[in-house]
Amino acid sequence: MAPRYLTKSRFKLGRECPTKLFYTKKKEYPDTNLDDPFLAALAEGGFQVGERAKYYHPGGHDITSLDYEEAEQQTNELLQLENVIIYEPAIRFGNLFIRIDILVKDGNHFELIEVKAKSYDSEGDDPFLTNGGTIRTNWQPYLDDVAFQRHVLEGRFPEAEINSYLMLTDKNAVCPVDGLNQKFRIVRDENNRKGIKVSSTLTNEDLKEWILVKVPVDEHIDLIVKDGSFSDQIEHFADHYARDVKIPSPIGNKCADCEFQCSDEEEASGFKNGFKECWKNKLHWADADFDEPNVLEIWSARNKDLLRGWGATSIPHYYLNK
Ligand code: SF4
């Protein structure tokens, strides 16, 4: 059985709603995100930008194994070197496990680089912060992601000096040649694993303009982790995920887009509906309550105070469409 490590994507899921950690990747709980073509397209765009970022840090070693233990072992061997660049190194600290996009090791100094297919204005004010000096909500998930990775790397190498970066596409840069994207084509091998085929026509000219920008984010991460609750939350998620114990969470507006819903047909075939489980637990509903034409009205009538408390306006789309 695969070890139950808290990875970047599971941590992100837990930040959305901790209960999701119990449902994720269990075949009895259908996950609507798994076949969402929009998310797949988004992931593929990120994959391409990630590959391009490697060309800005040439000479690195790729860790391609998807096996936790093998990838970690290969990474550890490379990290014996004094200076090394590693793409997708596997770093584990206790129950926490990450694959860093790019790790640059220079003696005792590490550069942790997370690549995102998101644009950044290199000439504007700090876009990560509000005027009040707090993290902007649209950047929060990206910075949380790097904060989680820094937490793991610091845990694994407590003596190291670490600098963290987001590598983003520069809004102000002019792409040096037309069709640069086409020179990094997504291909699949015989096992349907994604990879990138770099065109033999790629030249230094193509890469000479810096169209990706490496933005230091340690000061922003310091804001996220400063009161200790961030690392407490990581440990809380990791512990429950390792033991496969559900973390209860209040229902609310966030449930509107919950991916752990399924159709009546799927339920009749034996699948479980994560959304229904949550709502039954919290509101003590029976199956018949979910068959009403407008669940929101019933919910509102029964739970006016609750509803007012968190300003709910929507319920999961599946039920609204019944
Ligand atoms: S239904 Fe709501 S509480 Fe349950 S997992 Fe989904 S978002 Fe979380």
Tab-separated table of C-alpha atoms and ligand atoms in Angstrom:
chain	number	residue	atom	x	y	z
A	1	MET	CA	0.000	0.000	0.000
A	2	ALA	CA	1.285	3.471	-0.906
A	3	PRO	CA	2.369	5.532	2.110
A	4	ARG	CA	-0.194	8.132	3.175
A	5	TYR	CA	1.987	11.234	2.915
A	6	LEU	CA	0.639	14.767	2.946
A	7	THR	CA	1.718	16.149	-0.442
A	8	LYS	CA	1.372	19.662	-1.893
A	9	SER	CA	-1.885	18.887	-3.629
A	10	ARG	CA	-3.368	17.217	-0.545
A	11	PHE	CA	-2.340	20.159	1.590
A	12	LYS	CA	-4.058	22.496	-0.895
A	13	LEU	CA	-7.164	20.333	-0.760
A	14	GLY	CA	-7.115	20.448	3.042
A	15	ARG	CA	-6.874	24.240	2.961
A	16	GLU	CA	-10.042	24.318	0.808
A	17	CYS	CA	-11.818	21.970	3.225
A	18	PRO	CA	-10.103	19.530	5.628
A	19	THR	CA	-12.875	16.928	5.212
A	20	LYS	CA	-11.877	16.473	1.564
A	21	LEU	CA	-8.663	14.758	2.702
A	22	PHE	CA	-10.764	11.786	3.761
A	23	TYR	CA	-12.556	11.446	0.415
A	24	THR	CA	-9.680	12.117	-1.932
A	25	LYS	CA	-8.395	9.350	-4.245
A	26	LYS	CA	-10.760	6.738	-2.797
A	27	LYS	CA	-12.431	4.938	-5.645
A	28	GLU	CA	-15.720	4.661	-3.755
A	29	TYR	CA	-15.998	8.480	-3.652
A	30	PRO	CA	-16.332	9.885	-7.215
A	31	ASP	CA	-14.410	13.112	-7.746
A	32	THR	CA	-15.870	15.418	-10.404
A	33	ASN	CA	-12.546	17.260	-10.774
A	34	LEU	CA	-10.864	14.159	-12.154
A	35	ASP	CA	-12.650	14.476	-15.474
A	36	ASP	CA	-12.965	18.237	-15.650
A	37	PRO	CA	-11.562	19.229	-19.097
A	38	PHE	CA	-10.933	22.807	-17.934
A	39	LEU	CA	-8.726	21.647	-15.060
A	40	ALA	CA	-6.929	19.233	-17.362
A	41	ALA	CA	-6.195	22.043	-19.824
A	42	LEU	CA	-4.966	24.246	-16.977
A	43	ALA	CA	-2.670	21.510	-15.726
A	44	GLU	CA	-1.254	20.987	-19.201
A	45	GLY	CA	-0.488	24.707	-19.561
A	46	GLY	CA	1.373	24.582	-16.249
A	47	PHE	CA	3.240	21.519	-17.372
A	48	GLN	CA	4.522	23.332	-20.438
A	49	VAL	CA	5.628	26.428	-18.537
A	50	GLY	CA	7.339	24.174	-15.990
A	51	GLU	CA	9.334	22.530	-18.749
A	52	ARG	CA	10.316	25.896	-20.166
A	53	ALA	CA	11.533	27.009	-16.717
A	54	LYS	CA	14.094	24.202	-16.762
A	55	TYR	CA	15.748	25.845	-19.739
A	56	TYR	CA	16.417	28.860	-17.540
A	57	HIS	CA	18.211	26.569	-15.072
A	58	PRO	CA	20.170	24.334	-17.440
A	59	GLY	CA	22.254	21.306	-16.595
A	60	GLY	CA	19.918	19.865	-13.987
A	61	HIS	CA	19.049	16.265	-13.251
A	62	ASP	CA	15.479	15.087	-13.789
A	63	ILE	CA	13.857	12.828	-11.194
A	64	THR	CA	11.209	11.096	-13.237
A	65	SER	CA	10.195	8.188	-10.997
A	66	LEU	CA	6.668	8.420	-9.634
A	67	ASP	CA	7.474	5.931	-6.899
A	68	TYR	CA	7.872	7.760	-3.568
A	69	GLU	CA	10.764	5.687	-2.289
A	70	GLU	CA	12.686	5.453	-5.546
A	71	ALA	CA	12.333	9.191	-6.254
A	72	GLU	CA	13.457	10.054	-2.727
A	73	GLN	CA	16.451	7.763	-2.964
A	74	GLN	CA	17.551	9.214	-6.322
A	75	THR	CA	17.155	12.733	-4.922
A	76	ASN	CA	19.195	11.933	-1.811
A	77	GLU	CA	22.014	10.558	-3.940
A	78	LEU	CA	22.152	13.740	-5.991
A	79	LEU	CA	22.014	15.903	-2.895
A	80	GLN	CA	25.339	14.379	-1.802
A	81	LEU	CA	26.898	16.602	-4.469
A	82	GLU	CA	28.151	19.992	-3.321
A	83	ASN	CA	26.477	21.871	-6.163
A	84	VAL	CA	23.575	20.473	-8.126
A	85	ILE	CA	20.360	21.446	-9.893
A	86	ILE	CA	17.486	18.959	-9.628
A	87	TYR	CA	14.132	19.036	-11.432
A	88	GLU	CA	11.252	17.463	-9.499
A	89	PRO	CA	13.365	16.318	-6.529
A	90	ALA	CA	11.446	14.279	-3.954
A	91	ILE	CA	11.875	15.583	-0.405
A	92	ARG	CA	10.304	13.840	2.570
A	93	PHE	CA	10.122	15.037	6.144
A	94	GLY	CA	8.172	12.643	8.353
A	95	ASN	CA	4.736	12.228	6.787
A	96	LEU	CA	5.214	15.232	4.500
A	97	PHE	CA	6.317	14.699	0.915
A	98	ILE	CA	6.969	17.189	-1.870
A	99	ARG	CA	8.237	17.290	-5.442
A	100	ILE	CA	9.863	20.701	-5.945
A	101	ASP	CA	9.732	22.060	-9.493
A	102	ILE	CA	13.370	23.161	-9.442
A	103	LEU	CA	15.875	22.926	-6.584
A	104	VAL	CA	19.262	24.607	-6.884
A	105	LYS	CA	21.786	23.469	-4.273
A	106	ASP	CA	24.942	25.477	-3.800
A	107	GLY	CA	26.747	24.079	-0.764
A	108	ASN	CA	24.501	24.761	2.195
A	109	HIS	CA	22.309	27.172	0.263
A	110	PHE	CA	19.115	26.097	-1.505
A	111	GLU	CA	16.951	27.886	-4.026
A	112	LEU	CA	13.416	26.478	-4.012
A	113	ILE	CA	11.627	27.430	-7.223
A	114	GLU	CA	7.931	26.846	-7.838
A	115	VAL	CA	6.819	27.439	-11.428
A	116	LYS	CA	3.292	28.617	-12.172
A	117	ALA	CA	1.500	29.390	-15.426
A	118	LYS	CA	0.341	32.731	-14.050
A	119	SER	CA	1.275	36.189	-15.187
A	120	TYR	CA	3.049	38.735	-13.018
A	121	ASP	CA	3.620	42.439	-13.534
A	122	SER	CA	7.345	42.884	-12.977
A	123	GLU	CA	7.038	46.670	-13.232
A	124	GLY	CA	4.126	47.233	-10.900
A	125	ASP	CA	3.794	47.377	-7.093
A	126	ASP	CA	3.993	44.181	-5.090
A	127	PRO	CA	0.897	42.344	-6.411
A	128	PHE	CA	0.956	39.798	-3.599
A	129	LEU	CA	0.017	42.291	-0.873
A	130	THR	CA	-3.021	44.447	-0.134
A	131	ASN	CA	-2.554	48.073	0.889
A	132	GLY	CA	-2.910	46.850	4.466
A	133	GLY	CA	0.080	44.529	4.025
A	134	THR	CA	-1.817	41.235	4.052
A	135	ILE	CA	-1.648	38.546	1.376
A	136	ARG	CA	-4.132	39.078	-1.475
A	137	THR	CA	-6.651	36.260	-1.667
A	138	ASN	CA	-5.930	35.559	-5.359
A	139	TRP	CA	-2.264	34.920	-4.570
A	140	GLN	CA	-2.850	33.060	-1.292
A	141	PRO	CA	-2.975	29.503	-2.751
A	142	TYR	CA	0.269	30.067	-4.702
A	143	LEU	CA	2.115	31.429	-1.680
A	144	ASP	CA	0.652	28.730	0.601
A	145	ASP	CA	2.036	26.171	-1.816
A	146	VAL	CA	5.577	27.573	-1.563
A	147	ALA	CA	5.194	28.029	2.217
A	148	PHE	CA	4.316	24.332	2.524
A	149	GLN	CA	7.353	23.352	0.444
A	150	ARG	CA	9.672	25.590	2.444
A	151	HIS	CA	8.317	24.033	5.663
A	152	VAL	CA	9.211	20.544	4.388
A	153	LEU	CA	12.640	21.549	3.052
A	154	GLU	CA	13.486	23.354	6.311
A	155	GLY	CA	12.414	20.292	8.282
A	156	ARG	CA	14.568	18.014	6.151
A	157	PHE	CA	17.593	20.350	6.126
A	158	PRO	CA	17.375	22.395	9.335
A	159	GLU	CA	20.880	23.830	8.932
A	160	ALA	CA	20.414	25.012	5.346
A	161	GLU	CA	19.851	28.554	4.157
A	162	ILE	CA	16.790	28.583	1.913
A	163	ASN	CA	15.533	31.159	-0.561
A	164	SER	CA	12.109	30.605	-2.101
A	165	TYR	CA	10.820	31.853	-5.444
A	166	LEU	CA	7.748	31.788	-7.604
A	167	MET	CA	8.624	31.622	-11.283
A	168	LEU	CA	5.867	33.343	-13.260
A	169	THR	CA	5.295	34.596	-16.773
A	170	ASP	CA	6.290	38.220	-17.093
A	171	LYS	CA	3.403	40.381	-18.319
A	172	ASN	CA	5.819	43.008	-19.631
A	173	ALA	CA	8.112	40.706	-21.569
A	174	VAL	CA	7.745	40.376	-25.287
A	175	CYS	CA	7.882	36.810	-26.479
A	176	PRO	CA	11.044	36.697	-28.653
A	177	VAL	CA	9.645	34.470	-31.372
A	178	ASP	CA	6.224	33.493	-32.572
A	179	GLY	CA	5.012	30.059	-31.614
A	180	LEU	CA	7.442	29.434	-28.743
A	181	ASN	CA	4.803	27.243	-27.099
A	182	GLN	CA	4.755	24.961	-30.123
A	183	LYS	CA	8.419	24.206	-29.517
A	184	PHE	CA	7.448	22.563	-26.205
A	185	ARG	CA	4.889	19.978	-27.228
A	186	ILE	CA	3.059	17.737	-24.771
A	187	VAL	CA	3.383	14.076	-25.686
A	188	ARG	CA	2.352	10.846	-23.981
A	189	ASP	CA	4.337	7.634	-23.716
A	190	GLU	CA	2.967	4.120	-24.116
A	191	ASN	CA	1.791	4.211	-20.462
A	192	ASN	CA	-0.090	7.461	-21.121
A	193	ARG	CA	2.346	9.418	-18.951
A	194	LYS	CA	2.792	13.020	-19.989
A	195	GLY	CA	6.093	14.374	-21.128
A	196	ILE	CA	7.421	17.285	-23.138
A	197	LYS	CA	9.069	16.982	-26.533
A	198	VAL	CA	11.341	19.929	-27.173
A	199	SER	CA	11.658	20.868	-30.816
A	200	SER	CA	15.086	20.421	-32.369
A	201	THR	CA	14.607	23.913	-33.821
A	202	LEU	CA	14.747	25.552	-30.352
A	203	THR	CA	17.623	28.024	-30.322
A	204	ASN	CA	19.337	30.287	-27.800
A	205	GLU	CA	17.653	33.162	-29.613
A	206	ASP	CA	14.282	31.722	-28.568
A	207	LEU	CA	15.263	31.867	-24.915
A	208	LYS	CA	17.336	35.019	-24.762
A	209	GLU	CA	14.493	37.249	-23.567
A	210	TRP	CA	13.547	36.496	-19.984
A	211	ILE	CA	9.856	35.756	-20.413
A	212	LEU	CA	9.621	33.948	-17.117
A	213	VAL	CA	10.418	35.956	-14.026
A	214	LYS	CA	11.769	34.589	-10.744
A	215	VAL	CA	10.135	36.442	-7.871
A	216	PRO	CA	11.501	36.137	-4.311
A	217	VAL	CA	8.673	35.308	-1.900
A	218	ASP	CA	10.311	34.595	1.476
A	219	GLU	CA	9.003	37.811	3.033
A	220	HIS	CA	5.469	36.874	2.004
A	221	ILE	CA	5.873	33.362	3.346
A	222	ASP	CA	7.149	34.786	6.640
A	223	LEU	CA	3.798	36.596	6.953
A	224	ILE	CA	1.929	33.323	6.419
A	225	VAL	CA	3.912	31.265	8.912
A	226	LYS	CA	4.680	33.857	11.569
A	227	ASP	CA	2.124	32.878	14.238
A	228	GLY	CA	2.796	29.133	14.035
A	229	SER	CA	-0.762	28.203	13.082
A	230	PHE	CA	0.336	27.314	9.534
A	231	SER	CA	2.754	24.616	10.716
A	232	ASP	CA	0.204	23.402	13.299
A	233	GLN	CA	-2.304	22.990	10.499
A	234	ILE	CA	0.181	21.028	8.392
A	235	GLU	CA	0.787	18.614	11.273
A	236	HIS	CA	-2.958	18.316	11.932
A	237	PHE	CA	-3.695	17.451	8.288
A	238	ALA	CA	-0.700	15.092	8.002
A	239	ASP	CA	-1.603	13.197	11.153
A	240	HIS	CA	-5.272	12.697	10.180
A	241	TYR	CA	-4.426	11.834	6.597
A	242	ALA	CA	-1.823	9.251	7.682
A	243	ARG	CA	-4.376	7.580	9.987
A	244	ASP	CA	-7.188	7.986	7.417
A	245	VAL	CA	-9.375	9.796	9.935
A	246	LYS	CA	-11.976	12.305	8.740
A	247	ILE	CA	-11.571	15.916	9.917
A	248	PRO	CA	-15.059	17.347	10.459
A	249	SER	CA	-15.624	20.758	8.936
A	250	PRO	CA	-18.588	23.169	8.935
A	251	ILE	CA	-20.752	23.020	5.819
A	252	GLY	CA	-21.181	26.307	3.986
A	253	ASN	CA	-20.803	28.154	0.719
A	254	LYS	CA	-17.628	26.225	-0.037
A	255	CYS	CA	-19.795	23.092	-0.485
A	256	ALA	CA	-21.356	24.617	-3.621
A	257	ASP	CA	-18.374	23.540	-5.705
A	258	CYS	CA	-17.448	20.429	-3.769
A	259	GLU	CA	-16.085	17.819	-6.155
A	260	PHE	CA	-17.122	14.849	-4.016
A	261	GLN	CA	-20.679	14.626	-5.304
A	262	CYS	CA	-22.203	11.951	-7.469
A	263	SER	CA	-25.393	11.209	-9.309
A	264	ASP	CA	-28.252	8.980	-8.152
A	265	GLU	CA	-27.157	6.432	-10.756
A	266	GLU	CA	-23.643	6.329	-9.349
A	267	GLU	CA	-25.004	5.950	-5.814
A	268	ALA	CA	-27.266	3.129	-6.998
A	269	SER	CA	-24.151	1.422	-8.383
A	270	GLY	CA	-22.535	1.482	-4.955
A	271	PHE	CA	-20.529	4.727	-5.055
A	272	LYS	CA	-20.547	7.049	-2.054
A	273	ASN	CA	-21.545	10.691	-2.085
A	274	GLY	CA	-19.087	12.685	0.041
A	275	PHE	CA	-21.238	15.797	-0.079
A	276	LYS	CA	-24.279	13.955	1.231
A	277	GLU	CA	-22.256	12.403	4.017
A	278	CYS	CA	-21.163	15.843	5.220
A	279	TRP	CA	-24.647	17.331	5.054
A	280	LYS	CA	-26.343	14.354	6.679
A	281	ASN	CA	-23.869	14.519	9.550
A	282	LYS	CA	-24.278	18.230	10.130
A	283	LEU	CA	-28.001	18.686	9.466
A	284	HIS	CA	-29.235	15.186	10.350
A	285	TRP	CA	-30.967	14.902	7.001
A	286	ALA	CA	-32.415	11.708	5.587
A	287	ASP	CA	-31.950	10.648	1.947
A	288	ALA	CA	-35.437	11.923	1.133
A	289	ASP	CA	-34.421	15.498	2.048
A	290	PHE	CA	-32.050	15.518	-0.904
A	291	ASP	CA	-34.900	14.656	-3.290
A	292	GLU	CA	-36.783	17.891	-2.711
A	293	PRO	CA	-36.853	20.206	-5.762
A	294	ASN	CA	-35.116	23.045	-3.988
A	295	VAL	CA	-32.901	21.895	-1.186
A	296	LEU	CA	-31.889	25.436	-0.366
A	297	GLU	CA	-35.419	26.360	0.705
A	298	ILE	CA	-35.667	23.457	3.111
A	299	TRP	CA	-32.271	24.118	4.409
A	300	SER	CA	-33.047	27.791	4.828
A	301	ALA	CA	-36.314	27.091	6.643
A	302	ARG	CA	-34.722	24.642	9.008
A	303	ASN	CA	-31.514	26.475	9.606
A	304	LYS	CA	-32.271	30.172	9.294
A	305	ASP	CA	-29.885	31.134	12.055
A	306	LEU	CA	-27.183	28.907	10.744
A	307	LEU	CA	-27.730	30.242	7.250
A	308	ARG	CA	-27.591	33.849	8.385
A	309	GLY	CA	-24.439	33.039	10.326
A	310	TRP	CA	-22.420	32.256	7.267
A	311	GLY	CA	-24.387	34.093	4.604
A	312	ALA	CA	-24.993	31.047	2.441
A	313	THR	CA	-26.375	31.776	-0.990
A	314	SER	CA	-25.760	28.623	-2.887
A	315	ILE	CA	-25.765	24.883	-2.672
A	316	PRO	CA	-23.953	22.307	-4.714
A	317	HIS	CA	-24.763	22.657	-8.392
A	318	TYR	CA	-25.788	19.047	-8.749
A	319	TYR	CA	-28.729	19.535	-6.386
A	320	LEU	CA	-29.775	22.839	-7.873
A	321	ASN	CA	-30.040	21.197	-11.252
A	322	LYS	CA	-32.359	18.432	-10.155
B	1	SF4	S1	-19.448	18.882	1.193
B	1	SF4	FE1	-18.623	20.713	2.127
B	1	SF4	S2	-17.812	20.042	4.109
B	1	SF4	FE2	-18.060	18.193	2.844
B	1	SF4	S3	-16.083	17.854	1.865
B	1	SF4	FE3	-17.339	19.045	0.453
B	1	SF4	S4	-16.788	21.178	0.902
B	1	SF4	FE4	-16.101	19.955	2.657
